[in-house]
């Protein structure tokens, strides 16, 4: 992964992990141990889904740049759909508090998207890769 990609990933993952830790503490106080577990599971799910999505999007941008925008829209729609499916699948679980899980999942997703957007806007990414061979003018042997 190039350094810009890693930087964007870290700038999205760190705030999401911080919000997840805060959510785990708040959920633990409000809903007990199962609330804290629900918040931690939701944070891991968000970071996994969104991190993999960012990886796929960056690979698409490099290999198929003409599909980048369409792939980005499709990817975000698929991620949101998968998160809703995940919410529905664990709606009645007894492993953790579903309300803490759902709230942390939504908040974590929003924080990830906001942080990723901010990181991408601050990154100085070239739209056109400069060609290394064009750095110096060609010598023709003629003197003017």
GROMACS .gro file of N, CA and C in nm:
model
  432
    1UNK      N    1   0.084  -0.118   0.000
    1UNK     CA    2   0.000   0.000   0.000
    1UNK      C    3   0.088   0.124   0.000
    2UNK      N    4   0.067   0.216  -0.094
    2UNK     CA    5   0.146   0.339  -0.093
    2UNK      C    6   0.121   0.422   0.033
    3UNK      N    7   0.213   0.513   0.060
    3UNK     CA    8   0.207   0.588   0.185
    3UNK      C    9   0.081   0.673   0.197
    4UNK      N   10   0.030   0.729   0.087
    4UNK     CA   11  -0.094   0.807   0.094
    4UNK      C   12  -0.211   0.721   0.138
    5UNK      N   13  -0.216   0.596   0.088
    5UNK     CA   14  -0.324   0.506   0.124
    5UNK      C   15  -0.317   0.469   0.272
    6UNK      N   16  -0.198   0.442   0.321
    6UNK     CA   17  -0.180   0.408   0.461
    6UNK      C   18  -0.216   0.527   0.549
    7UNK      N   19  -0.176   0.645   0.507
    7UNK     CA   20  -0.206   0.766   0.583
    7UNK      C   21  -0.357   0.787   0.592
    8UNK      N   22  -0.428   0.771   0.480
    8UNK     CA   23  -0.573   0.787   0.480
    8UNK      C   24  -0.638   0.680   0.566
    9UNK      N   25  -0.589   0.557   0.558
    9UNK     CA   26  -0.643   0.450   0.641
    9UNK      C   27  -0.626   0.481   0.789
   10UNK      N   28  -0.507   0.525   0.828
   10UNK     CA   29  -0.483   0.558   0.969
   10UNK      C   30  -0.566   0.677   1.015
   11UNK      N   31  -0.579   0.777   0.929
   11UNK     CA   32  -0.656   0.895   0.967
   11UNK      C   33  -0.806   0.866   0.977
   12UNK      N   34  -0.851   0.757   0.919
   12UNK     CA   35  -0.990   0.715   0.935
   12UNK      C   36  -1.006   0.616   1.049
   13UNK      N   37  -0.908   0.527   1.066
   13UNK     CA   38  -0.919   0.421   1.167
   13UNK      C   39  -0.900   0.473   1.310
   14UNK      N   40  -0.810   0.567   1.329
   14UNK     CA   41  -0.781   0.615   1.465
   14UNK      C   42  -0.903   0.685   1.527
   15UNK      N   43  -0.968   0.780   1.457
   15UNK     CA   44  -1.087   0.841   1.518
   15UNK      C   45  -1.200   0.740   1.541
   16UNK      N   46  -1.213   0.644   1.450
   16UNK     CA   47  -1.317   0.543   1.465
   16UNK      C   48  -1.289   0.456   1.587
   17UNK      N   49  -1.164   0.418   1.607
   17UNK     CA   50  -1.128   0.339   1.726
   17UNK      C   51  -1.150   0.419   1.854
   18UNK      N   52  -1.118   0.548   1.850
   18UNK     CA   53  -1.138   0.634   1.967
   18UNK      C   54  -1.287   0.645   2.001
   19UNK      N   55  -1.370   0.666   1.899
   19UNK     CA   56  -1.515   0.673   1.922
   19UNK      C   57  -1.567   0.538   1.971
   20UNK      N   58  -1.512   0.429   1.919
   20UNK     CA   59  -1.552   0.296   1.964
   20UNK      C   60  -1.516   0.272   2.110
   21UNK      N   61  -1.399   0.321   2.151
   21UNK     CA   62  -1.360   0.307   2.293
   21UNK      C   63  -1.452   0.388   2.383
   22UNK      N   64  -1.484   0.510   2.340
   22UNK     CA   65  -1.578   0.593   2.419
   22UNK      C   66  -1.715   0.526   2.425
   23UNK      N   67  -1.759   0.472   2.311
   23UNK     CA   68  -1.889   0.403   2.307
   23UNK      C   69  -1.889   0.280   2.397
   24UNK      N   70  -1.776   0.210   2.402
   24UNK     CA   71  -1.768   0.092   2.489
   24UNK      C   72  -1.780   0.130   2.636
   25UNK      N   73  -1.715   0.239   2.674
   25UNK     CA   74  -1.723   0.285   2.813
   25UNK      C   75  -1.865   0.330   2.845
   26UNK      N   76  -1.924   0.412   2.758
   26UNK     CA   77  -2.060   0.461   2.782
   26UNK      C   78  -2.159   0.345   2.784
   27UNK      N   79  -2.146   0.253   2.688
   27UNK     CA   80  -2.234   0.136   2.684
   27UNK      C   81  -2.216   0.047   2.805
   28UNK      N   82  -2.092   0.036   2.852
   28UNK     CA   83  -2.067  -0.042   2.972
   28UNK      C   84  -2.133   0.017   3.095
   29UNK      N   85  -2.132   0.149   3.104
   29UNK     CA   86  -2.196   0.217   3.217
   29UNK      C   87  -2.348   0.206   3.207
   30UNK      N   88  -2.401   0.226   3.086
   30UNK     CA   89  -2.546   0.228   3.067
   30UNK      C   90  -2.606   0.088   3.064
   31UNK      N   91  -2.543  -0.003   2.990
   31UNK     CA   92  -2.603  -0.135   2.967
   31UNK      C   93  -2.523  -0.250   3.027
   32UNK      N   94  -2.418  -0.222   3.100
   32UNK     CA   95  -2.338  -0.327   3.162
   32UNK      C   96  -2.237  -0.389   3.066
   33UNK      N   97  -2.189  -0.506   3.104
   33UNK     CA   98  -2.086  -0.574   3.027
   33UNK      C   99  -2.129  -0.609   2.886
   34UNK      N  100  -2.255  -0.650   2.870
   34UNK     CA  101  -2.304  -0.684   2.735
   34UNK      C  102  -2.310  -0.560   2.646
   35UNK      N  103  -2.333  -0.445   2.704
   35UNK     CA  104  -2.333  -0.320   2.626
   35UNK      C  105  -2.193  -0.288   2.577
   36UNK      N  106  -2.094  -0.306   2.664
   36UNK     CA  107  -1.955  -0.281   2.625
   36UNK      C  108  -1.912  -0.379   2.516
   37UNK      N  109  -1.951  -0.505   2.529
   37UNK     CA  110  -1.916  -0.604   2.427
   37UNK      C  111  -1.982  -0.568   2.294
   38UNK      N  112  -2.107  -0.525   2.297
   38UNK     CA  113  -2.176  -0.484   2.175
   38UNK      C  114  -2.107  -0.367   2.106
   39UNK      N  115  -2.060  -0.271   2.184
   39UNK     CA  116  -1.991  -0.156   2.126
   39UNK      C  117  -1.857  -0.197   2.066
   40UNK      N  118  -1.785  -0.285   2.133
   40UNK     CA  119  -1.656  -0.331   2.081
   40UNK      C  120  -1.675  -0.411   1.952
   41UNK      N  121  -1.773  -0.500   1.950
   41UNK     CA  122  -1.800  -0.579   1.830
   41UNK      C  123  -1.839  -0.486   1.714
   42UNK      N  124  -1.922  -0.388   1.741
   42UNK     CA  125  -1.963  -0.294   1.636
   42UNK      C  126  -1.844  -0.215   1.582
   43UNK      N  127  -1.755  -0.174   1.671
   43UNK     CA  128  -1.637  -0.099   1.627
   43UNK      C  129  -1.548  -0.185   1.538
   44UNK      N  130  -1.529  -0.310   1.576
   44UNK     CA  131  -1.448  -0.401   1.495
   44UNK      C  132  -1.513  -0.424   1.359
   45UNK      N  133  -1.644  -0.441   1.357
   45UNK     CA  134  -1.716  -0.463   1.231
   45UNK      C  135  -1.701  -0.341   1.139
   46UNK      N  136  -1.720  -0.222   1.194
   46UNK     CA  137  -1.707  -0.100   1.114
   46UNK      C  138  -1.566  -0.088   1.058
   47UNK      N  139  -1.466  -0.107   1.143
   47UNK     CA  140  -1.328  -0.092   1.096
   47UNK      C  141  -1.293  -0.197   0.992
   48UNK      N  142  -1.344  -0.318   1.008
   48UNK     CA  143  -1.317  -0.424   0.912
   48UNK      C  144  -1.386  -0.395   0.778
   49UNK      N  145  -1.516  -0.366   0.781
   49UNK     CA  146  -1.589  -0.340   0.658
   49UNK      C  147  -1.534  -0.218   0.585
   50UNK      N  148  -1.516  -0.109   0.657
   50UNK     CA  149  -1.473   0.015   0.592
   50UNK      C  150  -1.327   0.007   0.550
   51UNK      N  151  -1.243  -0.059   0.628
   51UNK     CA  152  -1.102  -0.075   0.591
   51UNK      C  153  -1.087  -0.159   0.465
   52UNK      N  154  -1.162  -0.268   0.457
   52UNK     CA  155  -1.158  -0.351   0.337
   52UNK      C  156  -1.214  -0.274   0.216
   53UNK      N  157  -1.316  -0.196   0.239
   53UNK     CA  158  -1.372  -0.115   0.132
   53UNK      C  159  -1.272  -0.014   0.080
   54UNK      N  160  -1.200   0.051   0.170
   54UNK     CA  161  -1.097   0.147   0.129
   54UNK      C  162  -0.987   0.078   0.049
   55UNK      N  163  -0.948  -0.041   0.094
   55UNK     CA  164  -0.845  -0.117   0.023
   55UNK      C  165  -0.891  -0.151  -0.119
   56UNK      N  166  -1.013  -0.201  -0.132
   56UNK     CA  167  -1.067  -0.236  -0.264
   56UNK      C  168  -1.077  -0.112  -0.352
   57UNK      N  169  -1.120  -0.001  -0.295
   57UNK     CA  170  -1.133   0.122  -0.373
   57UNK      C  171  -0.997   0.172  -0.421
   58UNK      N  172  -0.895   0.164  -0.337
   58UNK     CA  173  -0.762   0.209  -0.377
   58UNK      C  174  -0.705   0.119  -0.486
   59UNK      N  175  -0.727  -0.011  -0.476
   59UNK     CA  176  -0.680  -0.103  -0.581
   59UNK      C  177  -0.751  -0.077  -0.713
   60UNK      N  178  -0.881  -0.048  -0.704
   60UNK     CA  179  -0.957  -0.017  -0.825
   60UNK      C  180  -0.905   0.111  -0.889
   61UNK      N  181  -0.876   0.210  -0.808
   61UNK     CA  182  -0.828   0.338  -0.859
   61UNK      C  183  -0.697   0.321  -0.935
   62UNK      N  184  -0.614   0.230  -0.890
   62UNK     CA  185  -0.484   0.209  -0.955
   62UNK      C  186  -0.494   0.122  -1.080
   63UNK      N  187  -0.578   0.019  -1.075
   63UNK     CA  188  -0.584  -0.073  -1.189
   63UNK      C  189  -0.691  -0.034  -1.292
   64UNK      N  190  -0.803   0.021  -1.248
   64UNK     CA  191  -0.911   0.058  -1.340
   64UNK      C  192  -0.959   0.200  -1.307
   65UNK      N  193  -0.878   0.302  -1.336
   65UNK     CA  194  -0.916   0.438  -1.296
   65UNK      C  195  -1.046   0.488  -1.358
   66UNK      N  196  -1.082   0.437  -1.474
   66UNK     CA  197  -1.205   0.481  -1.539
   66UNK      C  198  -1.330   0.431  -1.465
   67UNK      N  199  -1.316   0.330  -1.380
   67UNK     CA  200  -1.428   0.278  -1.302
   67UNK      C  201  -1.431   0.328  -1.158
   68UNK      N  202  -1.339   0.418  -1.124
   68UNK     CA  203  -1.322   0.459  -0.985
   68UNK      C  204  -1.450   0.518  -0.925
   69UNK      N  205  -1.512   0.614  -0.992
   69UNK     CA  206  -1.629   0.680  -0.935
   69UNK      C  207  -1.746   0.582  -0.921
   70UNK      N  208  -1.772   0.505  -1.023
   70UNK     CA  209  -1.881   0.407  -1.016
   70UNK      C  210  -1.853   0.303  -0.909
   71UNK      N  211  -1.728   0.260  -0.901
   71UNK     CA  212  -1.692   0.160  -0.800
   71UNK      C  213  -1.708   0.217  -0.659
   72UNK      N  214  -1.671   0.343  -0.641
   72UNK     CA  215  -1.687   0.407  -0.511
   72UNK      C  216  -1.832   0.413  -0.467
   73UNK      N  217  -1.920   0.452  -0.559
   73UNK     CA  218  -2.063   0.458  -0.526
   73UNK      C  219  -2.119   0.320  -0.497
   74UNK      N  220  -2.082   0.222  -0.580
   74UNK     CA  221  -2.129   0.087  -0.557
   74UNK      C  222  -2.076   0.030  -0.425
   75UNK      N  223  -1.950   0.060  -0.396
   75UNK     CA  224  -1.888   0.009  -0.274
   75UNK      C  225  -1.957   0.065  -0.150
   76UNK      N  226  -1.981   0.195  -0.148
   76UNK     CA  227  -2.048   0.253  -0.031
   76UNK      C  228  -2.189   0.200  -0.015
   77UNK      N  229  -2.261   0.183  -0.125
   77UNK     CA  230  -2.396   0.126  -0.118
   77UNK      C  231  -2.390  -0.018  -0.065
   78UNK      N  232  -2.293  -0.095  -0.112
   78UNK     CA  233  -2.278  -0.233  -0.065
   78UNK      C  234  -2.239  -0.238   0.082
   79UNK      N  235  -2.151  -0.147   0.126
   79UNK     CA  236  -2.112  -0.144   0.267
   79UNK      C  237  -2.230  -0.112   0.357
   80UNK      N  238  -2.308  -0.012   0.320
   80UNK     CA  239  -2.425   0.025   0.400
   80UNK      C  240  -2.525  -0.090   0.403
   81UNK      N  241  -2.547  -0.154   0.289
   81UNK     CA  242  -2.638  -0.269   0.284
   81UNK      C  243  -2.587  -0.383   0.374
   82UNK      N  244  -2.457  -0.413   0.367
   82UNK     CA  245  -2.401  -0.519   0.452
   82UNK      C  246  -2.412  -0.484   0.601
   83UNK      N  247  -2.394  -0.357   0.633
   83UNK     CA  248  -2.407  -0.317   0.774
   83UNK      C  249  -2.552  -0.333   0.821
   84UNK      N  250  -2.649  -0.299   0.736
   84UNK     CA  251  -2.789  -0.319   0.773
   84UNK      C  252  -2.821  -0.467   0.786
   85UNK      N  253  -2.766  -0.550   0.699
   85UNK     CA  254  -2.786  -0.695   0.710
   85UNK      C  255  -2.726  -0.747   0.840
   86UNK      N  256  -2.608  -0.698   0.873
   86UNK     CA  257  -2.542  -0.736   0.998
   86UNK      C  258  -2.628  -0.695   1.117
   87UNK      N  259  -2.684  -0.574   1.112
   87UNK     CA  260  -2.773  -0.527   1.219
   87UNK      C  261  -2.895  -0.618   1.232
   88UNK      N  262  -2.956  -0.652   1.118
   88UNK     CA  263  -3.075  -0.737   1.122
   88UNK      C  264  -3.043  -0.877   1.173
   89UNK      N  265  -2.926  -0.929   1.137
   89UNK     CA  266  -2.889  -1.064   1.179
   89UNK      C  267  -2.868  -1.074   1.331
   90UNK      N  268  -2.819  -0.966   1.390
   90UNK     CA  269  -2.790  -0.969   1.534
   90UNK      C  270  -2.892  -0.888   1.616
   91UNK      N  271  -3.009  -0.865   1.558
   91UNK     CA  272  -3.110  -0.783   1.625
   91UNK      C  273  -3.156  -0.844   1.756
   92UNK      N  274  -3.173  -0.973   1.762
   92UNK     CA  275  -3.226  -1.040   1.882
   92UNK      C  276  -3.121  -1.126   1.952
   93UNK      N  277  -2.996  -1.091   1.941
   93UNK     CA  278  -2.890  -1.171   2.002
   93UNK      C  279  -2.887  -1.155   2.154
   94UNK      N  280  -2.834  -1.256   2.218
   94UNK     CA  281  -2.813  -1.247   2.363
   94UNK      C  282  -2.664  -1.241   2.396
   95UNK      N  283  -2.580  -1.239   2.292
   95UNK     CA  284  -2.435  -1.232   2.312
   95UNK      C  285  -2.392  -1.095   2.363
   96UNK      N  286  -2.464  -0.992   2.316
   96UNK     CA  287  -2.433  -0.855   2.356
   96UNK      C  288  -2.560  -0.771   2.346
   97UNK      N  289  -2.552  -0.649   2.393
   97UNK     CA  290  -2.667  -0.559   2.390
   97UNK      C  291  -2.688  -0.508   2.247
   98UNK      N  292  -2.799  -0.544   2.183
   98UNK     CA  293  -2.820  -0.504   2.043
   98UNK      C  294  -2.832  -0.352   2.025
   99UNK      N  295  -2.887  -0.283   2.122
   99UNK     CA  296  -2.901  -0.137   2.108
   99UNK      C  297  -2.764  -0.070   2.111
  100UNK      N  298  -2.678  -0.110   2.201
  100UNK     CA  299  -2.541  -0.055   2.205
  100UNK      C  300  -2.467  -0.087   2.077
  101UNK      N  301  -2.487  -0.209   2.031
  101UNK     CA  302  -2.424  -0.251   1.905
  101UNK      C  303  -2.471  -0.164   1.789
  102UNK      N  304  -2.602  -0.144   1.776
  102UNK     CA  305  -2.657  -0.069   1.663
  102UNK      C  306  -2.614   0.077   1.666
  103UNK      N  307  -2.622   0.138   1.783
  103UNK     CA  308  -2.585   0.280   1.793
  103UNK      C  309  -2.437   0.298   1.763
  104UNK      N  310  -2.353   0.211   1.817
  104UNK     CA  311  -2.209   0.221   1.791
  104UNK      C  312  -2.178   0.194   1.644
  105UNK      N  313  -2.249   0.101   1.582
  105UNK     CA  314  -2.228   0.071   1.441
  105UNK      C  315  -2.258   0.192   1.354
  106UNK      N  316  -2.369   0.259   1.380
  106UNK     CA  317  -2.406   0.377   1.301
  106UNK      C  318  -2.309   0.492   1.326
  107UNK      N  319  -2.280   0.520   1.453
  107UNK     CA  320  -2.190   0.631   1.487
  107UNK      C  321  -2.049   0.603   1.433
  108UNK      N  322  -2.001   0.480   1.448
  108UNK     CA  323  -1.869   0.444   1.397
  108UNK      C  324  -1.859   0.459   1.246
  109UNK      N  325  -1.965   0.420   1.176
  109UNK     CA  326  -1.967   0.434   1.030
  109UNK      C  327  -1.963   0.581   0.989
  110UNK      N  328  -2.041   0.663   1.057
  110UNK     CA  329  -2.042   0.806   1.026
  110UNK      C  330  -1.906   0.871   1.055
  111UNK      N  331  -1.845   0.831   1.166
  111UNK     CA  332  -1.712   0.885   1.200
  111UNK      C  333  -1.610   0.841   1.096
  112UNK      N  334  -1.612   0.715   1.056
  112UNK     CA  335  -1.518   0.666   0.955
  112UNK      C  336  -1.532   0.746   0.825
  113UNK      N  337  -1.657   0.762   0.778
  113UNK     CA  338  -1.679   0.833   0.652
  113UNK      C  339  -1.631   0.978   0.663
  114UNK      N  340  -1.663   1.044   0.773
  114UNK     CA  341  -1.620   1.183   0.791
  114UNK      C  342  -1.468   1.193   0.798
  115UNK      N  343  -1.405   1.102   0.872
  115UNK     CA  344  -1.259   1.106   0.885
  115UNK      C  345  -1.190   1.071   0.753
  116UNK      N  346  -1.245   0.976   0.681
  116UNK     CA  347  -1.187   0.939   0.551
  116UNK      C  348  -1.201   1.054   0.452
  117UNK      N  349  -1.315   1.120   0.454
  117UNK     CA  350  -1.336   1.235   0.365
  117UNK      C  351  -1.238   1.347   0.399
  118UNK      N  352  -1.222   1.375   0.527
  118UNK     CA  353  -1.129   1.480   0.570
  118UNK      C  354  -0.985   1.444   0.531
  119UNK      N  355  -0.946   1.319   0.554
  119UNK     CA  356  -0.810   1.276   0.520
  119UNK      C  357  -0.785   1.284   0.370
  120UNK      N  358  -0.884   1.246   0.292
  120UNK     CA  359  -0.866   1.250   0.146
  120UNK      C  360  -0.858   1.394   0.095
  121UNK      N  361  -0.936   1.483   0.156
  121UNK     CA  362  -0.931   1.623   0.114
  121UNK      C  363  -0.799   1.690   0.152
  122UNK      N  364  -0.740   1.648   0.264
  122UNK     CA  365  -0.613   1.706   0.308
  122UNK      C  366  -0.493   1.646   0.236
  123UNK      N  367  -0.509   1.526   0.181
  123UNK     CA  368  -0.398   1.459   0.113
  123UNK      C  369  -0.366   1.531  -0.017
  124UNK      N  370  -0.240   1.541  -0.044
  124UNK     CA  371  -0.197   1.603  -0.169
  124UNK      C  372  -0.165   1.491  -0.268
  125UNK      N  373  -0.270   1.443  -0.331
  125UNK     CA  374  -0.258   1.331  -0.423
  125UNK      C  375  -0.260   1.386  -0.566
  126UNK      N  376  -0.161   1.349  -0.644
  126UNK     CA  377  -0.155   1.394  -0.783
  126UNK      C  378  -0.265   1.325  -0.864
  127UNK      N  379  -0.332   1.403  -0.946
  127UNK     CA  380  -0.432   1.346  -1.034
  127UNK      C  381  -0.368   1.284  -1.156
  128UNK      N  382  -0.256   1.340  -1.197
  128UNK     CA  383  -0.181   1.288  -1.311
  128UNK      C  384  -0.042   1.254  -1.261
  129UNK      N  385  -0.001   1.133  -1.287
  129UNK     CA  386   0.133   1.091  -1.247
  129UNK      C  387   0.234   1.149  -1.343
  130UNK      N  388   0.331   1.226  -1.294
  130UNK     CA  389   0.431   1.281  -1.385
  130UNK      C  390   0.519   1.170  -1.442
  131UNK      N  391   0.556   1.186  -1.566
  131UNK     CA  392   0.640   1.088  -1.633
  131UNK      C  393   0.785   1.120  -1.601
  132UNK      N  394   0.859   1.023  -1.555
  132UNK     CA  395   1.000   1.044  -1.516
  132UNK      C  396   1.087   1.082  -1.635
  133UNK      N  397   1.053   1.035  -1.754
  133UNK     CA  398   1.137   1.062  -1.870
  133UNK      C  399   1.121   1.205  -1.922
  134UNK      N  400   1.017   1.276  -1.880
  134UNK     CA  401   0.995   1.413  -1.926
  134UNK      C  402   1.063   1.518  -1.839
  135UNK      N  403   1.144   1.475  -1.743
  135UNK     CA  404   1.209   1.570  -1.653
  135UNK      C  405   1.312   1.657  -1.724
  136UNK      N  406   1.385   1.599  -1.818
  136UNK     CA  407   1.491   1.672  -1.888
  136UNK      C  408   1.459   1.677  -2.036
  137UNK      N  409   1.484   1.794  -2.100
  137UNK     CA  410   1.459   1.799  -2.243
  137UNK      C  411   1.560   1.712  -2.318
  138UNK      N  412   1.514   1.659  -2.430
  138UNK     CA  413   1.602   1.574  -2.511
  138UNK      C  414   1.708   1.658  -2.578
  139UNK      N  415   1.827   1.602  -2.589
  139UNK     CA  416   1.936   1.669  -2.661
  139UNK      C  417   1.939   1.614  -2.803
  140UNK      N  418   1.938   1.704  -2.897
  140UNK     CA  419   1.933   1.662  -3.036
  140UNK      C  420   2.071   1.667  -3.103
  141UNK      N  421   2.166   1.728  -3.040
  141UNK     CA  422   2.299   1.737  -3.100
  141UNK      C  423   2.319   1.864  -3.176
  142UNK      N  424   2.214   1.939  -3.201
  142UNK     CA  425   2.223   2.067  -3.271
  142UNK      C  426   2.243   2.178  -3.169
  143UNK      N  427   2.333   2.268  -3.195
  143UNK     CA  428   2.348   2.381  -3.104
  143UNK      C  429   2.287   2.505  -3.169
  144UNK      N  430   2.221   2.584  -3.090
  144UNK     CA  431   2.155   2.699  -3.145
  144UNK      C  432   2.234   2.824  -3.128
   0.00000   0.00000   0.00000
